[in-house]
Coordinates of C-alpha atoms in Angstrom, one line a residue:
Chain A
M1 CA 44.5 2.4 56.7
G2 CA 42.7 5.7 56.8
T3 CA 41.7 6.7 53.3
E4 CA 38.6 6.0 51.2
F5 CA 40.7 4.1 48.7
D6 CA 42.1 1.6 51.3
L7 CA 38.6 0.8 52.5
I8 CA 37.5 0.0 48.9
A9 CA 40.6 -2.2 48.5
M10 CA 39.7 -4.1 51.6
I11 CA 36.2 -4.7 50.5
Q12 CA 37.5 -5.8 47.1
D13 CA 40.0 -8.2 48.6
G14 CA 37.3 -9.8 50.7
T15 CA 34.8 -10.3 47.9
Q16 CA 36.7 -11.6 44.8
V17 CA 34.2 -13.7 42.7
P18 CA 35.6 -14.3 39.2
R19 CA 33.1 -13.9 36.4
A20 CA 33.9 -14.2 32.7
D21 CA 31.3 -11.5 31.9
V22 CA 33.1 -8.7 33.8
S23 CA 35.2 -6.8 31.4
V24 CA 36.3 -4.1 33.9
G25 CA 35.7 -4.7 37.6
M26 CA 36.2 -2.4 40.6
G27 CA 38.8 0.4 40.4
D28 CA 37.7 2.6 37.5
D29 CA 35.0 5.2 37.2
G30 CA 32.5 2.5 36.5
A31 CA 32.4 -1.2 35.9
V32 CA 32.0 -2.7 32.4
V33 CA 30.0 -5.9 32.1
R34 CA 28.5 -8.0 29.3
V35 CA 24.8 -9.1 29.0
P36 CA 24.3 -12.1 26.7
P37 CA 22.0 -11.2 23.7
S38 CA 19.3 -13.7 24.8
Q39 CA 19.0 -12.2 28.3
E40 CA 17.4 -9.2 29.8
L41 CA 19.0 -7.3 32.7
V42 CA 17.2 -6.9 36.0
V43 CA 18.4 -4.1 38.3
A44 CA 17.5 -3.2 41.9
L45 CA 18.8 -0.8 44.6
D46 CA 18.2 -0.9 48.3
T47 CA 19.5 1.0 51.3
M48 CA 19.7 -0.1 54.9
V49 CA 20.0 2.6 57.5
E50 CA 21.1 2.1 61.1
G51 CA 18.3 2.5 63.6
V52 CA 15.7 2.0 60.8
H53 CA 16.6 -1.3 59.1
F54 CA 18.9 -2.6 61.7
L55 CA 19.6 -2.0 65.4
P56 CA 22.8 -0.1 66.4
G57 CA 25.4 -2.7 67.4
T58 CA 24.4 -5.3 64.8
A59 CA 27.4 -7.4 63.9
P60 CA 29.0 -5.9 60.7
A61 CA 29.2 -9.4 59.1
A62 CA 25.4 -9.7 59.5
L63 CA 25.0 -6.2 57.9
G64 CA 27.2 -7.2 54.9
W65 CA 25.3 -10.4 54.4
K66 CA 21.9 -8.7 54.7
A67 CA 22.6 -5.7 52.5
L68 CA 23.3 -8.1 49.7
A69 CA 20.5 -10.6 50.7
V70 CA 17.7 -8.1 50.5
N71 CA 18.8 -7.1 47.0
L72 CA 19.2 -10.7 45.9
S73 CA 15.7 -11.3 47.2
D74 CA 14.5 -8.6 44.7
L75 CA 16.2 -10.5 41.9
A76 CA 14.7 -13.8 43.1
A77 CA 11.2 -12.2 43.0
M78 CA 11.9 -11.3 39.3
G79 CA 13.2 -14.8 38.5
A80 CA 16.6 -13.4 37.7
A81 CA 20.0 -15.1 38.2
P82 CA 22.3 -12.8 40.2
A83 CA 25.4 -11.5 38.4
W84 CA 27.0 -8.3 39.7
A85 CA 26.7 -5.9 42.7
L86 CA 27.9 -2.4 43.7
L87 CA 28.2 -1.4 47.3
A88 CA 28.1 2.1 48.7
L89 CA 29.1 2.2 52.4
T90 CA 28.6 5.2 54.6
L91 CA 30.2 5.0 58.0
R92 CA 31.1 7.5 60.7
R93 CA 34.8 6.8 60.8
A94 CA 37.3 4.6 58.9
D95 CA 37.2 1.5 61.0
A96 CA 39.2 -1.3 59.4
A97 CA 37.9 -4.1 61.5
F98 CA 34.3 -3.1 60.9
V99 CA 34.8 -2.9 57.2
Q100 CA 36.7 -6.2 57.0
E101 CA 33.9 -8.0 58.9
L102 CA 31.2 -6.4 56.8
A103 CA 33.1 -7.3 53.6
A104 CA 33.4 -10.9 54.9
G105 CA 29.7 -11.2 55.5
F106 CA 28.9 -9.7 52.1
A107 CA 31.5 -12.0 50.4
Q108 CA 30.1 -15.1 52.1
L109 CA 26.8 -14.6 50.4
A110 CA 28.3 -13.3 47.2
R111 CA 30.4 -16.4 46.7
E112 CA 27.3 -18.6 47.3
Y113 CA 25.5 -17.0 44.4
Q114 CA 28.6 -16.1 42.2
V115 CA 27.9 -12.4 42.5
A116 CA 30.9 -10.2 41.5
L117 CA 31.3 -7.0 43.4
V118 CA 32.2 -4.6 40.6
G119 CA 31.9 -1.2 42.2
G120 CA 32.2 0.4 45.5
D121 CA 32.2 3.7 47.3
T122 CA 32.8 4.6 50.9
T123 CA 31.9 7.9 52.5
S124 CA 31.8 9.3 56.0
G125 CA 28.4 9.9 57.6
P126 CA 25.7 8.1 59.6
L127 CA 26.0 4.4 59.1
S128 CA 24.1 3.1 56.0
I129 CA 24.7 0.6 53.2
S130 CA 23.3 0.9 49.7
V131 CA 23.7 -2.1 47.3
A132 CA 22.8 -2.2 43.7
V133 CA 22.4 -5.6 42.1
H134 CA 22.2 -6.9 38.6
G135 CA 20.7 -10.2 37.5
L136 CA 20.0 -11.9 34.2
V137 CA 16.8 -13.4 33.0
P138 CA 15.9 -14.9 29.5
A139 CA 14.2 -12.1 27.5
G140 CA 10.5 -11.9 28.4
A141 CA 10.7 -14.4 31.3
A142 CA 11.0 -12.0 34.2
L143 CA 8.4 -12.7 37.0
L144 CA 6.2 -9.6 37.5
R145 CA 3.6 -8.4 39.9
S146 CA 1.0 -7.8 37.2
G147 CA 0.2 -11.3 35.9
A148 CA -2.1 -12.8 38.5
R149 CA -5.4 -14.0 37.2
V150 CA -8.7 -15.0 38.8
G151 CA -8.5 -18.7 39.8
D152 CA -4.7 -18.7 40.3
V153 CA -3.4 -20.3 43.5
V154 CA -1.5 -18.1 46.0
L155 CA 1.6 -19.7 47.4
V156 CA 4.5 -18.7 49.6
T157 CA 8.0 -20.2 50.2
G158 CA 9.4 -21.1 53.6
T159 CA 7.8 -19.7 56.8
L160 CA 6.3 -16.3 57.5
G161 CA 6.7 -13.9 60.4
D162 CA 10.1 -15.0 61.6
G163 CA 11.8 -11.7 60.6
V164 CA 9.8 -9.4 62.8
A165 CA 9.9 -12.0 65.6
G166 CA 13.7 -11.9 65.4
L167 CA 13.5 -8.2 65.9
Y168 CA 11.5 -8.7 69.1
A169 CA 14.0 -11.3 70.3
L170 CA 16.8 -8.9 69.8
R171 CA 15.1 -5.9 71.4
D172 CA 13.7 -7.6 74.4
P173 CA 15.7 -10.7 75.3
P174 CA 14.1 -12.2 78.5
R175 CA 15.7 -14.7 80.9
D176 CA 14.6 -17.9 79.4
T177 CA 15.1 -21.7 79.3
P178 CA 17.9 -22.9 77.1
E179 CA 15.4 -24.4 74.7
R180 CA 13.5 -21.1 74.3
A181 CA 16.8 -19.2 74.0
A182 CA 17.7 -21.5 71.1
L183 CA 14.4 -20.9 69.4
R184 CA 15.0 -17.2 69.9
R185 CA 18.4 -17.4 68.2
Q186 CA 16.8 -19.1 65.2
L187 CA 14.5 -16.2 64.8
V188 CA 17.4 -13.7 65.1
E189 CA 19.3 -15.7 62.5
R190 CA 16.3 -15.4 60.2
L191 CA 16.2 -11.6 60.7
E192 CA 20.0 -11.0 60.3
R193 CA 20.9 -13.7 57.8
P194 CA 17.9 -14.0 55.5
V195 CA 18.4 -16.5 52.7
P196 CA 17.3 -15.1 49.3
R197 CA 15.1 -17.5 47.4
V198 CA 17.1 -17.3 44.2
A199 CA 16.8 -20.9 43.1
A200 CA 13.1 -20.8 43.8
G201 CA 12.6 -17.6 41.7
I202 CA 14.5 -19.2 38.8
A203 CA 12.5 -22.4 39.1
L204 CA 9.3 -20.4 38.9
R205 CA 10.1 -18.9 35.4
G206 CA 7.3 -19.7 33.0
L207 CA 5.2 -21.2 35.9
A208 CA 4.4 -18.3 38.3
S209 CA 1.9 -15.8 36.9
A210 CA 3.0 -13.2 39.5
C211 CA 5.7 -13.0 42.2
I212 CA 6.9 -10.6 44.9
D213 CA 9.2 -10.9 47.9
V214 CA 7.7 -10.6 51.3
S215 CA 9.9 -7.6 52.5
D216 CA 7.0 -5.4 53.7
G217 CA 4.6 -8.1 55.1
L218 CA 2.5 -10.6 53.3
L219 CA -0.8 -8.6 53.3
G220 CA 1.0 -5.5 51.9
D221 CA 3.1 -7.4 49.4
L222 CA 0.3 -9.6 48.1
G223 CA -1.7 -6.4 48.0
H224 CA 0.8 -5.1 45.5
I225 CA 0.3 -8.1 43.3
C226 CA -3.5 -7.6 43.5
A227 CA -3.2 -3.9 42.6
A228 CA -0.8 -4.5 39.7
S229 CA -2.9 -7.4 38.4
G230 CA -6.3 -5.9 38.9
V231 CA -7.6 -8.7 41.1
G232 CA -8.3 -9.6 44.7
A233 CA -7.0 -12.4 46.9
E234 CA -8.5 -14.6 49.6
L235 CA -6.1 -16.2 52.1
D236 CA -6.8 -18.9 54.7
A237 CA -5.2 -18.1 58.0
T238 CA -4.9 -21.8 58.9
L239 CA -2.7 -22.4 55.9
L240 CA -0.1 -19.7 56.7
P241 CA 3.3 -21.5 57.2
R242 CA 4.8 -20.6 60.6
S243 CA 8.0 -21.9 62.1
R244 CA 7.9 -23.9 65.4
A245 CA 10.1 -21.1 66.9
L246 CA 7.5 -18.4 66.0
R247 CA 4.6 -20.4 67.3
E248 CA 6.2 -21.5 70.6
L249 CA 7.5 -18.0 71.5
H250 CA 4.6 -15.9 70.3
G251 CA 1.5 -18.1 70.5
E252 CA -1.3 -18.6 68.0
S253 CA -2.7 -15.1 67.7
E254 CA 0.5 -13.1 67.7
S255 CA 2.3 -15.5 65.3
L256 CA -0.6 -15.2 62.9
E257 CA -0.4 -11.4 63.1
F258 CA 3.4 -11.5 62.4
A259 CA 2.8 -13.9 59.5
L260 CA 0.3 -11.6 57.9
T261 CA 1.9 -8.2 58.5
G262 CA 5.6 -8.8 59.6
G263 CA 8.2 -7.4 57.2
D264 CA 11.8 -8.3 56.7
N265 CA 10.9 -11.9 55.7
Y266 CA 12.3 -12.4 52.2
E267 CA 10.2 -15.3 51.2
L268 CA 8.5 -15.3 47.8
C269 CA 4.8 -14.9 47.5
F270 CA 3.6 -16.0 44.1
T271 CA 0.6 -17.0 42.1
V272 CA 0.3 -20.0 39.8
A273 CA -2.5 -21.0 37.3
P274 CA -4.0 -24.4 38.4
E275 CA -2.6 -26.1 35.3
H276 CA 1.0 -25.2 36.3
L277 CA 0.6 -26.0 40.0
Q278 CA 1.9 -29.6 39.9
Q279 CA 5.0 -28.5 37.9
A280 CA 5.7 -25.6 40.2
L281 CA 5.6 -27.8 43.3
T282 CA 7.8 -30.4 41.6
D283 CA 10.4 -27.8 40.5
L284 CA 10.5 -26.1 43.9
G285 CA 10.9 -29.5 45.6
R286 CA 13.8 -30.2 43.3
V287 CA 15.7 -27.0 44.5
G288 CA 14.8 -27.9 48.1
C289 CA 12.4 -25.1 48.7
G290 CA 9.5 -25.5 51.0
V291 CA 6.3 -24.1 49.7
A292 CA 2.7 -23.7 51.1
W293 CA -0.6 -23.1 49.3
I294 CA -2.2 -20.2 51.2
G295 CA -5.1 -18.9 49.1
R296 CA -6.6 -18.1 45.8
I297 CA -6.9 -15.1 43.4
V298 CA -10.4 -13.8 43.1
A299 CA -12.3 -11.1 41.2
G300 CA -12.3 -7.7 42.9
S301 CA -9.5 -6.0 44.8
G302 CA -7.6 -6.2 48.0
V303 CA -6.7 -9.1 50.2
R304 CA -9.1 -10.8 52.7
V305 CA -8.2 -13.5 55.2
R306 CA -10.5 -16.4 56.4
D307 CA -10.1 -17.1 60.1
G308 CA -10.7 -20.8 59.9
H309 CA -14.1 -20.5 61.7
G310 CA -16.1 -19.4 58.6
G311 CA -15.4 -15.7 59.3
W312 CA -12.9 -13.1 58.1
L313 CA -9.9 -11.6 60.0
T314 CA -9.5 -7.9 60.3
P315 CA -5.8 -7.2 61.0
G316 CA -4.7 -3.9 62.5
T317 CA -2.1 -3.0 60.0
R318 CA -1.6 -3.7 56.3
S319 CA 2.0 -3.3 55.7
W320 CA 5.3 -2.2 57.2
E321 CA 5.7 1.3 56.0
H322 CA 8.7 3.3 56.9
F323 CA 6.9 6.6 57.1
A324 CA 3.6 5.3 58.3
Chain B
M1 CA 1.0 11.7 51.4
G2 CA 2.9 9.9 54.1
T3 CA 3.9 6.5 52.9
E4 CA 7.0 5.2 51.2
F5 CA 4.9 4.3 48.2
D6 CA 3.5 7.8 47.7
L7 CA 7.0 9.3 47.7
I8 CA 8.2 6.9 45.0
A9 CA 5.1 7.7 43.0
M10 CA 5.9 11.4 43.2
I11 CA 9.5 10.8 42.1
Q12 CA 8.2 8.6 39.3
D13 CA 5.7 11.3 38.1
G14 CA 8.5 13.9 38.1
T15 CA 10.9 11.9 36.1
Q16 CA 9.2 10.2 33.2
V17 CA 11.6 9.6 30.4
P18 CA 10.3 7.1 27.9
R19 CA 12.9 4.6 26.5
A20 CA 12.2 1.7 24.2
D21 CA 14.8 -0.5 26.0
V22 CA 12.9 -0.5 29.3
S23 CA 10.8 -3.6 29.5
V24 CA 9.6 -3.0 33.1
G25 CA 10.2 0.3 34.8
M26 CA 9.6 1.4 38.3
G27 CA 7.0 -0.4 40.5
D28 CA 8.1 -4.0 40.6
D29 CA 10.8 -5.7 42.7
G30 CA 13.4 -4.8 40.1
A31 CA 13.5 -3.1 36.7
V32 CA 14.0 -5.1 33.5
V33 CA 16.0 -3.5 30.7
R34 CA 17.6 -4.6 27.4
V35 CA 21.3 -4.1 26.4
P36 CA 21.9 -4.3 22.6
P37 CA 24.2 -7.2 21.7
S38 CA 26.9 -4.9 20.3
Q39 CA 27.1 -2.9 23.5
E40 CA 28.7 -3.4 26.9
L41 CA 27.0 -2.1 30.1
V42 CA 28.7 0.4 32.3
V43 CA 27.5 0.7 35.9
A44 CA 28.3 3.1 38.8
L45 CA 26.9 3.9 42.2
D46 CA 27.5 7.0 44.2
T47 CA 26.1 8.3 47.5
M48 CA 25.8 11.9 48.7
V49 CA 25.5 12.5 52.4
E50 CA 24.3 15.7 54.1
G51 CA 27.1 17.5 55.8
V52 CA 29.7 15.6 53.9
H53 CA 28.9 16.1 50.2
F54 CA 26.6 19.0 50.5
L55 CA 25.7 21.6 53.2
P56 CA 22.6 21.4 55.2
G57 CA 20.0 23.7 53.7
T58 CA 21.0 23.0 50.1
A59 CA 18.0 23.4 47.7
P60 CA 16.5 20.0 47.1
A61 CA 16.4 20.6 43.4
A62 CA 20.1 21.1 43.4
L63 CA 20.5 17.8 45.3
G64 CA 18.4 15.9 42.8
W65 CA 20.4 17.4 39.9
K66 CA 23.8 16.8 41.5
A67 CA 23.0 13.2 42.7
L68 CA 22.4 12.3 39.1
A69 CA 25.2 14.5 37.7
V70 CA 28.0 13.0 39.7
N71 CA 27.0 9.5 38.5
L72 CA 26.6 10.6 34.8
S73 CA 30.1 12.1 35.2
D74 CA 31.3 8.6 36.0
L75 CA 29.6 7.3 32.8
A76 CA 31.2 10.2 30.9
A77 CA 34.6 9.2 32.1
M78 CA 34.0 5.7 30.7
G79 CA 32.8 7.0 27.4
A80 CA 29.3 5.6 28.0
A81 CA 26.0 6.9 26.8
P82 CA 23.6 7.2 29.8
A83 CA 20.5 4.9 29.8
W84 CA 18.9 4.1 33.2
A85 CA 19.1 5.2 36.8
L86 CA 17.9 4.0 40.2
L87 CA 17.5 6.4 43.1
A88 CA 17.6 5.5 46.9
L89 CA 16.5 8.5 49.0
T90 CA 16.9 8.6 52.8
L91 CA 15.2 11.5 54.5
R92 CA 14.3 12.2 58.1
R93 CA 10.6 12.6 57.4
A94 CA 8.2 12.3 54.5
D95 CA 8.3 15.9 53.2
A96 CA 6.2 16.1 50.0
A97 CA 7.6 19.5 48.9
F98 CA 11.2 18.4 49.5
V99 CA 10.7 15.2 47.5
Q100 CA 8.9 17.0 44.7
E101 CA 11.6 19.6 44.3
L102 CA 14.4 17.0 44.5
A103 CA 12.6 14.9 41.8
A104 CA 12.2 18.0 39.6
G105 CA 16.0 18.7 39.8
F106 CA 16.7 15.1 39.1
A107 CA 14.2 15.0 36.2
Q108 CA 15.6 18.2 34.6
L109 CA 19.0 16.5 34.1
A110 CA 17.5 13.1 33.3
R111 CA 15.5 14.5 30.5
E112 CA 18.5 16.2 29.0
Y113 CA 20.4 12.9 28.7
Q114 CA 17.4 10.7 28.2
V115 CA 18.0 8.8 31.4
A116 CA 15.0 6.7 32.5
L117 CA 14.5 6.4 36.3
V118 CA 13.6 2.7 36.6
G119 CA 13.9 2.0 40.3
G120 CA 13.5 3.8 43.6
D121 CA 13.4 3.4 47.3
T122 CA 12.8 5.8 50.1
T123 CA 13.6 5.2 53.7
S124 CA 13.7 7.3 56.8
G125 CA 17.0 8.3 58.3
P126 CA 19.7 11.0 58.0
L127 CA 19.5 12.7 54.6
S128 CA 21.4 11.0 51.9
I129 CA 20.9 10.1 48.3
S130 CA 22.3 7.1 46.4
V131 CA 22.0 6.9 42.7
A132 CA 23.0 3.9 40.5
V133 CA 23.4 4.7 36.8
H134 CA 23.7 2.5 33.8
G135 CA 25.2 3.4 30.4
L136 CA 26.1 1.8 27.2
V137 CA 29.3 1.7 25.2
P138 CA 30.3 -0.3 22.1
A139 CA 32.0 -3.5 23.2
G140 CA 35.6 -2.9 24.0
A141 CA 35.3 0.9 23.6
A142 CA 35.1 1.9 27.2
L143 CA 37.6 4.6 28.3
L144 CA 39.7 3.2 31.2
R145 CA 42.3 4.6 33.6
S146 CA 44.9 2.1 32.6
G147 CA 45.8 3.0 29.0
A148 CA 48.0 6.0 29.3
R149 CA 51.4 5.6 27.6
V150 CA 54.7 7.6 27.8
G151 CA 54.5 10.4 25.3
D152 CA 50.8 10.9 25.5
V153 CA 49.4 14.4 26.0
V154 CA 47.4 15.1 29.2
L155 CA 44.3 17.3 28.6
V156 CA 41.3 18.5 30.7
T157 CA 37.9 19.7 29.7
G158 CA 36.4 23.0 30.9
T159 CA 38.0 24.8 33.9
L160 CA 39.4 23.5 37.2
G161 CA 38.9 24.5 40.8
D162 CA 35.5 26.0 40.5
G163 CA 33.7 23.4 42.6
V164 CA 35.7 23.9 45.8
A165 CA 35.6 27.6 45.3
G166 CA 31.8 27.3 45.1
L167 CA 31.9 25.7 48.6
Y168 CA 33.9 28.6 49.9
A169 CA 31.4 31.0 48.4
L170 CA 28.6 29.2 50.1
R171 CA 30.2 28.8 53.5
D172 CA 31.6 32.3 53.9
P173 CA 29.6 34.8 51.8
P174 CA 31.1 38.2 52.5
R175 CA 29.5 41.6 51.8
D176 CA 30.7 42.3 48.3
T177 CA 30.3 44.3 45.1
P178 CA 27.5 43.2 42.8
E179 CA 30.0 42.1 40.3
R180 CA 31.9 39.9 42.7
A181 CA 28.6 38.5 44.1
A182 CA 27.8 37.5 40.5
L183 CA 31.1 35.7 40.1
R184 CA 30.4 34.0 43.4
R185 CA 27.1 32.8 42.2
Q186 CA 28.8 31.3 39.1
L187 CA 31.0 29.3 41.3
V188 CA 28.1 28.1 43.5
E189 CA 26.3 27.1 40.3
R190 CA 29.4 25.0 39.3
L191 CA 29.3 23.3 42.7
E192 CA 25.6 22.7 42.8
R193 CA 24.7 22.1 39.2
P194 CA 27.8 20.4 37.7
V195 CA 27.3 19.5 34.0
P196 CA 28.5 16.0 33.3
R197 CA 30.8 15.8 30.3
V198 CA 28.8 13.1 28.6
A199 CA 29.2 14.3 25.0
A200 CA 32.9 14.7 25.5
G201 CA 33.3 11.2 26.9
I202 CA 31.5 9.7 23.9
A203 CA 33.5 11.9 21.5
L204 CA 36.7 10.5 23.0
R205 CA 36.0 6.9 22.3
G206 CA 38.8 5.4 20.3
L207 CA 40.9 8.6 20.8
A208 CA 41.7 8.9 24.5
S209 CA 44.1 6.4 25.9
A210 CA 42.9 6.9 29.4
C211 CA 40.2 9.0 31.1
I212 CA 38.9 9.9 34.6
D213 CA 36.6 12.5 36.0
V214 CA 38.0 15.1 38.3
S215 CA 35.8 14.4 41.3
D216 CA 38.6 14.1 43.9
G217 CA 41.0 16.8 42.5
L218 CA 43.2 16.8 39.5
L219 CA 46.4 15.6 41.2
G220 CA 44.7 12.7 42.9
D221 CA 42.7 11.7 39.9
L222 CA 45.5 12.0 37.3
G223 CA 47.5 10.0 40.0
H224 CA 44.9 7.2 39.6
I225 CA 45.5 7.2 35.8
C226 CA 49.3 7.1 36.4
A227 CA 49.0 4.3 38.9
A228 CA 46.7 2.2 36.8
S229 CA 48.8 2.8 33.7
G230 CA 52.2 2.4 35.3
V231 CA 53.4 5.8 34.2
G232 CA 54.1 9.3 35.6
A233 CA 52.8 12.7 34.5
E234 CA 54.3 16.2 34.3
L235 CA 51.9 19.1 34.4
D236 CA 52.6 22.8 33.6
A237 CA 50.9 25.0 36.2
T238 CA 50.7 27.9 33.7
L239 CA 48.5 25.7 31.4
L240 CA 45.8 24.8 34.0
P241 CA 42.5 26.3 32.8
R242 CA 40.9 28.5 35.5
S243 CA 37.7 30.5 35.2
R244 CA 37.7 34.2 35.5
A245 CA 35.5 33.9 38.6
L246 CA 38.0 31.7 40.3
R247 CA 41.0 33.9 39.5
E248 CA 39.3 37.2 40.5
L249 CA 37.9 35.9 43.7
H250 CA 40.9 33.8 44.9
G251 CA 44.0 35.2 43.2
E252 CA 46.8 33.5 41.4
S253 CA 48.2 31.2 44.1
E254 CA 45.0 30.0 45.7
S255 CA 43.2 29.5 42.4
L256 CA 46.2 27.3 41.3
E257 CA 45.9 25.3 44.5
F258 CA 42.2 24.8 44.0
A259 CA 42.8 23.8 40.3
L260 CA 45.3 21.2 41.4
T261 CA 43.6 19.7 44.4
G262 CA 40.0 20.8 44.5
G263 CA 37.4 18.1 44.3
D264 CA 33.8 18.2 43.1
N265 CA 34.8 19.5 39.7
Y266 CA 33.4 16.8 37.3
E267 CA 35.6 17.7 34.3
L268 CA 37.3 15.0 32.4
C269 CA 41.1 14.5 32.6
F270 CA 42.3 12.3 29.8
T271 CA 45.4 11.3 27.8
V272 CA 45.7 11.2 24.1
A273 CA 48.5 9.7 21.9
P274 CA 50.1 12.5 19.8
E275 CA 48.8 11.0 16.5
H276 CA 45.2 11.3 17.8
L277 CA 45.5 14.7 19.2
Q278 CA 44.2 16.7 16.3
Q279 CA 41.2 14.4 15.9
A280 CA 40.3 14.6 19.6
L281 CA 40.5 18.4 19.6
T282 CA 38.3 18.6 16.5
D283 CA 35.7 16.2 17.9
L284 CA 35.5 17.9 21.3
G285 CA 35.1 21.3 19.4
R286 CA 32.2 19.7 17.5
V287 CA 30.4 18.9 20.7
G288 CA 31.1 22.4 22.1
C289 CA 33.5 21.3 24.8
G290 CA 36.4 23.5 25.8
V291 CA 39.6 21.6 26.4
A292 CA 43.2 22.5 27.5
W293 CA 46.5 20.7 27.0
I294 CA 48.0 20.7 30.5
G295 CA 50.9 18.2 30.4
R296 CA 52.5 15.0 29.3
I297 CA 52.8 11.4 30.3
V298 CA 56.4 10.4 31.2
A299 CA 58.2 7.3 32.4
G300 CA 58.2 6.7 36.2
S301 CA 55.3 7.2 38.6
G302 CA 53.3 10.0 40.2
V303 CA 52.4 13.5 39.1
R304 CA 54.8 16.5 39.2
V305 CA 53.9 20.1 38.4
R306 CA 56.2 22.7 36.8
D307 CA 55.8 26.1 38.3
G308 CA 56.4 28.2 35.2
H309 CA 59.8 29.5 36.5
G310 CA 61.8 26.4 35.7
G311 CA 61.1 24.8 39.1
W312 CA 58.5 22.3 40.6
L313 CA 55.5 22.9 42.7
T314 CA 55.0 21.0 46.0
P315 CA 51.3 21.2 46.8
G316 CA 50.2 20.5 50.4
T317 CA 47.6 17.9 49.7
R318 CA 47.2 15.3 46.9
S319 CA 43.6 14.6 46.9
W320 CA 40.3 15.2 48.6
E321 CA 39.9 12.1 50.7
H322 CA 36.8 11.7 52.9
F323 CA 38.6 10.0 55.7
A324 CA 42.0 11.8 55.4

């Protein structure tokens, strides 16, 4: 133990996923992979920094899982099937146990989606993790932000607001009943072990007119769809899917705020033309993905939210911006 | 100014390189690109951390250049033609001038090699830069570390040892004559603005039996070739190419040490079977790349260095290891 090369070998050992399309995996200056002629390549790169994207003391296995998960979520939002990943790990000192646990968390998710880790790099410095992912999508079938049209329905997978609630649960754990403590753990799990909506993204190929993952908060992310598509959106607050844990621990008003603006959620927000709606719901049901109809695309720009009493909500913030 | 999205837009504006194979560039959850059927994809990811890979106070334009250059050097070592890059920038605060200069340095090199920046991410935190690069190589033609055979010649492009000498020049600038100060600036330029040997790597397709870039130091990197190929290597110290600046500022003994073990050099070290040697030298000459014959592949393992007096050198360190 003790050199850059040993750390990479440890990560490699923990994350072996065999893929026939990898010509040269980890251990050379670059990896060599093959893209089938009928497919386009989707690429994304995300960095997680200690104290910004995760709290100091977060379990390394959770970091490994999440660093890959947030990137797979980007692929999911494009409708791409995950294929290969590269991992750049910066840590203050060569800590074998830390790296082994991080690799194990990464590998657990990588195996689930058959993602081969084909490149890696460890350096010393303040703790951060960069992951580059590569996915495949039939040529022309990638889900973009720019295809939403007036009259399309706005939908979202799973439940909203749990990620930011998980952060509260971690930061400020009160003495609590066992039942509330269990709900709290559910929210922390949602924060630390987000499940990328890969199967849902693939199911939505040819059906969703636009798609994005809710990493920065629903209002901000749906706002990106509206801006890219040249449209507006109207949401109905009463339709926003919220978990029982979120409602019970944070109440109606705060859970709504979290659902609208909380980042770190990794559900898919997407739009579907009315004629494709039935098929989209059927296909998502087939892959076991919960989905909620939350609004509609309208002419204009920006996102407005009905409050359920005939009025409009005016939330305080619009997105989770790192430099806001 | 002030949000994550503005920073990305600034980087985007500074680095527009149009490529017909980019279906969807920056601004969605991922980029969508096309790989021609006859080509394989080469991918690499490298991170540079302040205080580890560069000194605090380094000009942001130099950082932008170098973050891309070290990755293009990995592509060069694989014989790949650069195509696309993604940039993840972590900086303590949203500093428009800093980002603009960094983007300009990145763009200067990106334009030279027609690299399209297709994805980006900015986060707050201790200064670091991760770049993922993608290159293309005809199927089966990638240069690997594993193909060196007994009897092959060992060669290296350019000159060795300048990178680490540049670091000394920066760290400890003495009062000096104008002529020596000019030599010093040459070495700093080599450290801060390394020129990736892209044309040389492409010229060596089908000719080099193994190839690596000298990022960690010649002995360590040639050692990787030996380990991957199951062979040994013998170098001749008198043949190691050293710049006039390096020799004049550091003398015979130290310049030799730097040439053998100094990292941050980004030349290509490669092996060629004797029957391909003439063609390799001709093709490298055609792309204007200087090259030196420095040794030979032998049976056994590890790298040994003749001292020019019939004996063997025993250097103190074998590689530049971040956690050594």
